[in-house]
Amino acid sequence: MSKVDKKKLILAAATQSFSQFGYKATTMDLVAKIANVGKGTIYTFFTTKEELFEAILQDAMQEMKDAIHKGMREEDTFFQNLFRMLDLLLEFRACHELFIKLAQEFRDIGTQQALEGLQRLESVVIDYLKQEIDKGIQKGEIKAYDSEILTFVILKLYLSLTTEWGKSKQREPLSKEQIREYILLFVSDGLTTDKSIKL
């Protein structure tokens, strides 16, 4: 087996291990066992578990960037691209086992590396969202406010409506259409019907 193939095999095994067992429980021994290689083989490519985890995160971040990039269309409106991007984020979080396991591990035992991994994955979305907001401002599709604050508010609103709202047993999760309506209400239309209100 070539060096490139061995490295791919190790990365696949490490991804499987981090996705199934989380950061804390993954060891180089476990990755070697899953990859069916000697532990020394892993150390020829990655000197520490942290370095291996970094390589996995880089792959996941690139996968997310590629998915978002494919979803953006220059000819579409700001809100069409916004909703497409947010939907891609939700799908990625729901389908990508590594993301799910890191979130669970941080929630259950507070592993700092899991939190940092989640934050780095979300930073990809934040960067793209900020770029889209800046484009929307330049095109005159949205008002010229601080794009960093807008990015924060839109992302937190979306994540709250998609993940937090349905956690209560008294509430039904919102549909995609309902989520879009509320984001449009808060972000696009605002709440007031009286446009003469001043702060």
PDB file of C-alpha atoms in Angstrom:
ATOM      1  CA  MET A   1       0.000   0.000   0.000  1.00  0.00           C
ATOM      2  CA  SER A   2       1.355   3.429  -0.949  1.00  0.00           C
ATOM      3  CA  LYS A   3       2.032   6.168   1.604  1.00  0.00           C
ATOM      4  CA  VAL A   4      -0.868   8.232   0.247  1.00  0.00           C
ATOM      5  CA  ASP A   5      -3.260   5.285   0.584  1.00  0.00           C
ATOM      6  CA  LYS A   6      -2.087   4.582   4.142  1.00  0.00           C
ATOM      7  CA  LYS A   7      -2.608   8.205   5.112  1.00  0.00           C
ATOM      8  CA  LYS A   8      -6.137   8.148   3.627  1.00  0.00           C
ATOM      9  CA  LEU A   9      -6.851   4.908   5.489  1.00  0.00           C
ATOM     10  CA  ILE A  10      -5.654   6.441   8.765  1.00  0.00           C
ATOM     11  CA  LEU A  11      -7.719   9.601   8.205  1.00  0.00           C
ATOM     12  CA  ALA A  12     -10.819   7.518   7.452  1.00  0.00           C
ATOM     13  CA  ALA A  13     -10.256   5.437  10.595  1.00  0.00           C
ATOM     14  CA  ALA A  14      -9.658   8.555  12.692  1.00  0.00           C
ATOM     15  CA  THR A  15     -12.802  10.197  11.319  1.00  0.00           C
ATOM     16  CA  GLN A  16     -14.760   7.072  12.222  1.00  0.00           C
ATOM     17  CA  SER A  17     -13.256   6.997  15.724  1.00  0.00           C
ATOM     18  CA  PHE A  18     -13.790  10.698  16.481  1.00  0.00           C
ATOM     19  CA  SER A  19     -17.338  10.443  15.068  1.00  0.00           C
ATOM     20  CA  GLN A  20     -18.238   7.357  17.112  1.00  0.00           C
ATOM     21  CA  PHE A  21     -16.335   7.890  20.337  1.00  0.00           C
ATOM     22  CA  GLY A  22     -15.615  11.619  20.456  1.00  0.00           C
ATOM     23  CA  TYR A  23     -12.386  13.460  21.057  1.00  0.00           C
ATOM     24  CA  LYS A  24     -11.705  12.320  24.598  1.00  0.00           C
ATOM     25  CA  ALA A  25     -12.187   8.570  24.009  1.00  0.00           C
ATOM     26  CA  THR A  26     -10.261   8.433  20.733  1.00  0.00           C
ATOM     27  CA  THR A  27      -6.707   7.190  21.133  1.00  0.00           C
ATOM     28  CA  MET A  28      -3.962   6.463  18.634  1.00  0.00           C
ATOM     29  CA  ASP A  29      -4.310   2.769  19.601  1.00  0.00           C
ATOM     30  CA  LEU A  30      -8.004   2.837  18.708  1.00  0.00           C
ATOM     31  CA  VAL A  31      -7.342   4.541  15.361  1.00  0.00           C
ATOM     32  CA  ALA A  32      -4.610   1.973  14.600  1.00  0.00           C
ATOM     33  CA  LYS A  33      -7.016  -0.864  15.415  1.00  0.00           C
ATOM     34  CA  ILE A  34      -9.776   0.547  13.174  1.00  0.00           C
ATOM     35  CA  ALA A  35      -7.291   1.215  10.345  1.00  0.00           C
ATOM     36  CA  ASN A  36      -5.712  -2.209  10.856  1.00  0.00           C
ATOM     37  CA  VAL A  37      -2.214  -0.708  10.913  1.00  0.00           C
ATOM     38  CA  GLY A  38       0.485  -0.512  13.541  1.00  0.00           C
ATOM     39  CA  LYS A  39       0.487   2.490  15.848  1.00  0.00           C
ATOM     40  CA  GLY A  40       3.927   3.398  14.509  1.00  0.00           C
ATOM     41  CA  THR A  41       2.436   3.782  11.031  1.00  0.00           C
ATOM     42  CA  ILE A  42       0.122   6.490  12.343  1.00  0.00           C
ATOM     43  CA  TYR A  43       3.048   8.312  13.943  1.00  0.00           C
ATOM     44  CA  THR A  44       4.834   8.499  10.578  1.00  0.00           C
ATOM     45  CA  PHE A  45       2.023  10.818   9.423  1.00  0.00           C
ATOM     46  CA  PHE A  46       0.693  12.389  12.635  1.00  0.00           C
ATOM     47  CA  THR A  47       2.834  12.937  15.720  1.00  0.00           C
ATOM     48  CA  THR A  48      -0.063  13.571  18.139  1.00  0.00           C
ATOM     49  CA  LYS A  49      -3.781  12.972  18.514  1.00  0.00           C
ATOM     50  CA  GLU A  50      -4.227  16.745  18.284  1.00  0.00           C
ATOM     51  CA  GLU A  51      -2.494  16.826  14.895  1.00  0.00           C
ATOM     52  CA  LEU A  52      -4.716  13.985  13.665  1.00  0.00           C
ATOM     53  CA  PHE A  53      -7.837  15.771  14.944  1.00  0.00           C
ATOM     54  CA  GLU A  54      -6.683  18.947  13.182  1.00  0.00           C
ATOM     55  CA  ALA A  55      -6.434  17.043   9.878  1.00  0.00           C
ATOM     56  CA  ILE A  56      -9.971  15.682  10.368  1.00  0.00           C
ATOM     57  CA  LEU A  57     -11.298  19.171  11.158  1.00  0.00           C
ATOM     58  CA  GLN A  58      -9.586  20.610   8.071  1.00  0.00           C
ATOM     59  CA  ASP A  59     -11.298  17.955   5.918  1.00  0.00           C
ATOM     60  CA  ALA A  60     -14.705  18.653   7.503  1.00  0.00           C
ATOM     61  CA  MET A  61     -14.247  22.414   7.087  1.00  0.00           C
ATOM     62  CA  GLN A  62     -13.308  21.959   3.426  1.00  0.00           C
ATOM     63  CA  GLU A  63     -16.350  19.729   2.903  1.00  0.00           C
ATOM     64  CA  MET A  64     -18.563  22.418   4.440  1.00  0.00           C
ATOM     65  CA  LYS A  65     -16.940  25.168   2.343  1.00  0.00           C
ATOM     66  CA  ASP A  66     -17.476  23.136  -0.830  1.00  0.00           C
ATOM     67  CA  ALA A  67     -21.140  22.504   0.016  1.00  0.00           C
ATOM     68  CA  ILE A  68     -21.794  26.179   0.757  1.00  0.00           C
ATOM     69  CA  HIS A  69     -19.877  27.348  -2.306  1.00  0.00           C
ATOM     70  CA  LYS A  70     -21.905  25.037  -4.572  1.00  0.00           C
ATOM     71  CA  GLY A  71     -25.122  26.361  -3.042  1.00  0.00           C
ATOM     72  CA  MET A  72     -24.422  30.054  -3.628  1.00  0.00           C
ATOM     73  CA  ARG A  73     -25.731  31.569  -6.853  1.00  0.00           C
ATOM     74  CA  GLU A  74     -24.653  35.039  -7.922  1.00  0.00           C
ATOM     75  CA  GLU A  75     -27.928  35.635  -9.784  1.00  0.00           C
ATOM     76  CA  ASP A  76     -30.115  34.857  -6.739  1.00  0.00           C
ATOM     77  CA  THR A  77     -31.288  37.381  -4.172  1.00  0.00           C
ATOM     78  CA  PHE A  78     -29.685  37.838  -0.790  1.00  0.00           C
ATOM     79  CA  PHE A  79     -32.499  35.980   0.982  1.00  0.00           C
ATOM     80  CA  GLN A  80     -32.495  33.068  -1.491  1.00  0.00           C
ATOM     81  CA  ASN A  81     -28.775  32.553  -0.900  1.00  0.00           C
ATOM     82  CA  LEU A  82     -29.169  33.133   2.845  1.00  0.00           C
ATOM     83  CA  PHE A  83     -31.793  30.424   3.243  1.00  0.00           C
ATOM     84  CA  ARG A  84     -29.884  28.019   1.017  1.00  0.00           C
ATOM     85  CA  MET A  85     -26.746  28.542   3.117  1.00  0.00           C
ATOM     86  CA  LEU A  86     -28.587  28.132   6.413  1.00  0.00           C
ATOM     87  CA  ASP A  87     -30.300  24.976   5.145  1.00  0.00           C
ATOM     88  CA  LEU A  88     -26.913  23.576   4.131  1.00  0.00           C
ATOM     89  CA  LEU A  89     -25.591  24.299   7.620  1.00  0.00           C
ATOM     90  CA  LEU A  90     -28.517  22.502   9.223  1.00  0.00           C
ATOM     91  CA  GLU A  91     -28.155  19.505   6.892  1.00  0.00           C
ATOM     92  CA  PHE A  92     -24.418  19.365   7.522  1.00  0.00           C
ATOM     93  CA  ARG A  93     -24.931  19.470  11.295  1.00  0.00           C
ATOM     94  CA  ALA A  94     -27.659  16.837  11.150  1.00  0.00           C
ATOM     95  CA  CYS A  95     -25.859  14.447   8.790  1.00  0.00           C
ATOM     96  CA  HIS A  96     -22.210  14.840   9.653  1.00  0.00           C
ATOM     97  CA  GLU A  97     -21.502  12.386  12.476  1.00  0.00           C
ATOM     98  CA  LEU A  98     -18.390  14.249  13.637  1.00  0.00           C
ATOM     99  CA  PHE A  99     -20.390  17.443  14.190  1.00  0.00           C
ATOM    100  CA  ILE A 100     -23.080  15.520  16.094  1.00  0.00           C
ATOM    101  CA  LYS A 101     -20.574  13.715  18.320  1.00  0.00           C
ATOM    102  CA  LEU A 102     -18.579  16.858  19.117  1.00  0.00           C
ATOM    103  CA  ALA A 103     -21.769  18.689  20.120  1.00  0.00           C
ATOM    104  CA  GLN A 104     -22.859  15.757  22.292  1.00  0.00           C
ATOM    105  CA  GLU A 105     -19.429  15.423  23.904  1.00  0.00           C
ATOM    106  CA  PHE A 106     -19.218  19.109  24.747  1.00  0.00           C
ATOM    107  CA  ARG A 107     -22.781  19.137  26.103  1.00  0.00           C
ATOM    108  CA  ASP A 108     -22.283  15.978  28.205  1.00  0.00           C
ATOM    109  CA  ILE A 109     -18.735  16.318  29.529  1.00  0.00           C
ATOM    110  CA  GLY A 110     -17.518  19.734  28.411  1.00  0.00           C
ATOM    111  CA  THR A 111     -14.470  18.627  26.421  1.00  0.00           C
ATOM    112  CA  GLN A 112     -12.713  21.836  25.393  1.00  0.00           C
ATOM    113  CA  GLN A 113     -11.311  20.363  22.151  1.00  0.00           C
ATOM    114  CA  ALA A 114     -14.849  19.376  21.108  1.00  0.00           C
ATOM    115  CA  LEU A 115     -16.031  22.962  21.648  1.00  0.00           C
ATOM    116  CA  GLU A 116     -13.073  24.351  19.716  1.00  0.00           C
ATOM    117  CA  GLY A 117     -13.784  21.933  16.857  1.00  0.00           C
ATOM    118  CA  LEU A 118     -17.431  23.013  16.738  1.00  0.00           C
ATOM    119  CA  GLN A 119     -16.459  26.673  16.808  1.00  0.00           C
ATOM    120  CA  ARG A 120     -14.016  26.204  13.935  1.00  0.00           C
ATOM    121  CA  LEU A 121     -16.639  24.414  11.847  1.00  0.00           C
ATOM    122  CA  GLU A 122     -19.155  27.172  12.549  1.00  0.00           C
ATOM    123  CA  SER A 123     -16.558  29.830  11.692  1.00  0.00           C
ATOM    124  CA  VAL A 124     -16.726  28.596   8.090  1.00  0.00           C
ATOM    125  CA  VAL A 125     -20.446  29.391   8.018  1.00  0.00           C
ATOM    126  CA  ILE A 126     -19.910  32.722   9.764  1.00  0.00           C
ATOM    127  CA  ASP A 127     -17.313  33.756   7.170  1.00  0.00           C
ATOM    128  CA  TYR A 128     -19.592  32.842   4.253  1.00  0.00           C
ATOM    129  CA  LEU A 129     -22.630  34.448   5.869  1.00  0.00           C
ATOM    130  CA  LYS A 130     -20.714  37.680   6.481  1.00  0.00           C
ATOM    131  CA  GLN A 131     -19.577  37.681   2.829  1.00  0.00           C
ATOM    132  CA  GLU A 132     -23.183  37.255   1.677  1.00  0.00           C
ATOM    133  CA  ILE A 133     -24.351  40.062   3.970  1.00  0.00           C
ATOM    134  CA  ASP A 134     -21.599  42.340   2.636  1.00  0.00           C
ATOM    135  CA  LYS A 135     -22.677  41.490  -0.945  1.00  0.00           C
ATOM    136  CA  GLY A 136     -26.312  42.159  -0.044  1.00  0.00           C
ATOM    137  CA  ILE A 137     -25.345  45.555   1.360  1.00  0.00           C
ATOM    138  CA  GLN A 138     -23.252  46.405  -1.727  1.00  0.00           C
ATOM    139  CA  LYS A 139     -26.119  45.416  -4.047  1.00  0.00           C
ATOM    140  CA  GLY A 140     -28.551  47.518  -2.016  1.00  0.00           C
ATOM    141  CA  GLU A 141     -30.687  44.476  -1.147  1.00  0.00           C
ATOM    142  CA  ILE A 142     -30.336  45.037   2.594  1.00  0.00           C
ATOM    143  CA  LYS A 143     -29.657  48.065   4.763  1.00  0.00           C
ATOM    144  CA  ALA A 144     -26.063  49.010   5.488  1.00  0.00           C
ATOM    145  CA  TYR A 145     -25.548  47.950   9.090  1.00  0.00           C
ATOM    146  CA  ASP A 146     -22.545  46.299  10.751  1.00  0.00           C
ATOM    147  CA  SER A 147     -22.275  42.978   8.889  1.00  0.00           C
ATOM    148  CA  GLU A 148     -20.567  41.271  11.833  1.00  0.00           C
ATOM    149  CA  ILE A 149     -23.512  42.016  14.116  1.00  0.00           C
ATOM    150  CA  LEU A 150     -26.003  41.020  11.412  1.00  0.00           C
ATOM    151  CA  THR A 151     -24.133  37.737  10.897  1.00  0.00           C
ATOM    152  CA  PHE A 152     -24.242  36.983  14.616  1.00  0.00           C
ATOM    153  CA  VAL A 153     -27.948  37.806  14.958  1.00  0.00           C
ATOM    154  CA  ILE A 154     -29.076  35.911  11.846  1.00  0.00           C
ATOM    155  CA  LEU A 155     -27.076  32.798  12.720  1.00  0.00           C
ATOM    156  CA  LYS A 156     -28.204  32.765  16.369  1.00  0.00           C
ATOM    157  CA  LEU A 157     -31.820  33.351  15.353  1.00  0.00           C
ATOM    158  CA  TYR A 158     -31.664  30.514  12.838  1.00  0.00           C
ATOM    159  CA  LEU A 159     -29.970  28.081  15.225  1.00  0.00           C
ATOM    160  CA  SER A 160     -32.432  28.972  17.989  1.00  0.00           C
ATOM    161  CA  LEU A 161     -35.439  28.359  15.754  1.00  0.00           C
ATOM    162  CA  THR A 162     -34.050  25.109  14.328  1.00  0.00           C
ATOM    163  CA  THR A 163     -32.493  23.501  17.393  1.00  0.00           C
ATOM    164  CA  GLU A 164     -33.720  25.195  20.576  1.00  0.00           C
ATOM    165  CA  TRP A 165     -37.412  25.813  19.862  1.00  0.00           C
ATOM    166  CA  GLY A 166     -38.429  22.159  19.491  1.00  0.00           C
ATOM    167  CA  LYS A 167     -36.506  20.926  22.559  1.00  0.00           C
ATOM    168  CA  SER A 168     -39.412  21.717  24.854  1.00  0.00           C
ATOM    169  CA  LYS A 169     -41.963  18.906  24.961  1.00  0.00           C
ATOM    170  CA  GLN A 170     -44.760  21.484  24.870  1.00  0.00           C
ATOM    171  CA  ARG A 171     -43.640  22.820  21.468  1.00  0.00           C
ATOM    172  CA  GLU A 172     -43.670  21.255  18.050  1.00  0.00           C
ATOM    173  CA  PRO A 173     -40.506  21.829  15.998  1.00  0.00           C
ATOM    174  CA  LEU A 174     -40.960  24.481  13.332  1.00  0.00           C
ATOM    175  CA  SER A 175     -41.045  23.536   9.658  1.00  0.00           C
ATOM    176  CA  LYS A 176     -38.525  24.998   7.211  1.00  0.00           C
ATOM    177  CA  GLU A 177     -41.249  27.268   5.867  1.00  0.00           C
ATOM    178  CA  GLN A 178     -42.132  28.560   9.340  1.00  0.00           C
ATOM    179  CA  ILE A 179     -38.464  29.198  10.108  1.00  0.00           C
ATOM    180  CA  ARG A 180     -38.097  31.164   6.881  1.00  0.00           C
ATOM    181  CA  GLU A 181     -41.222  33.190   7.639  1.00  0.00           C
ATOM    182  CA  TYR A 182     -39.942  34.156  11.089  1.00  0.00           C
ATOM    183  CA  ILE A 183     -36.486  35.037   9.831  1.00  0.00           C
ATOM    184  CA  LEU A 184     -38.057  37.212   7.146  1.00  0.00           C
ATOM    185  CA  LEU A 185     -40.300  38.772   9.787  1.00  0.00           C
ATOM    186  CA  PHE A 186     -37.454  39.648  12.143  1.00  0.00           C
ATOM    187  CA  VAL A 187     -34.676  40.318   9.654  1.00  0.00           C
ATOM    188  CA  SER A 188     -36.433  41.681   6.603  1.00  0.00           C
ATOM    189  CA  ASP A 189     -39.748  43.153   7.690  1.00  0.00           C
ATOM    190  CA  GLY A 190     -39.157  43.994  11.340  1.00  0.00           C
ATOM    191  CA  LEU A 191     -41.856  43.692  13.987  1.00  0.00           C
ATOM    192  CA  THR A 192     -43.537  47.070  13.969  1.00  0.00           C
ATOM    193  CA  THR A 193     -46.299  48.143  11.654  1.00  0.00           C
ATOM    194  CA  ASP A 194     -45.737  51.761  12.688  1.00  0.00           C
ATOM    195  CA  LYS A 195     -42.756  53.014  10.671  1.00  0.00           C
ATOM    196  CA  SER A 196     -42.772  56.346  12.531  1.00  0.00           C
ATOM    197  CA  ILE A 197     -41.427  54.812  15.773  1.00  0.00           C
ATOM    198  CA  LYS A 198     -38.066  56.308  16.718  1.00  0.00           C
ATOM    199  CA  LEU A 199     -35.606  55.063  19.323  1.00  0.00           C
TER     200      LEU A 199
END
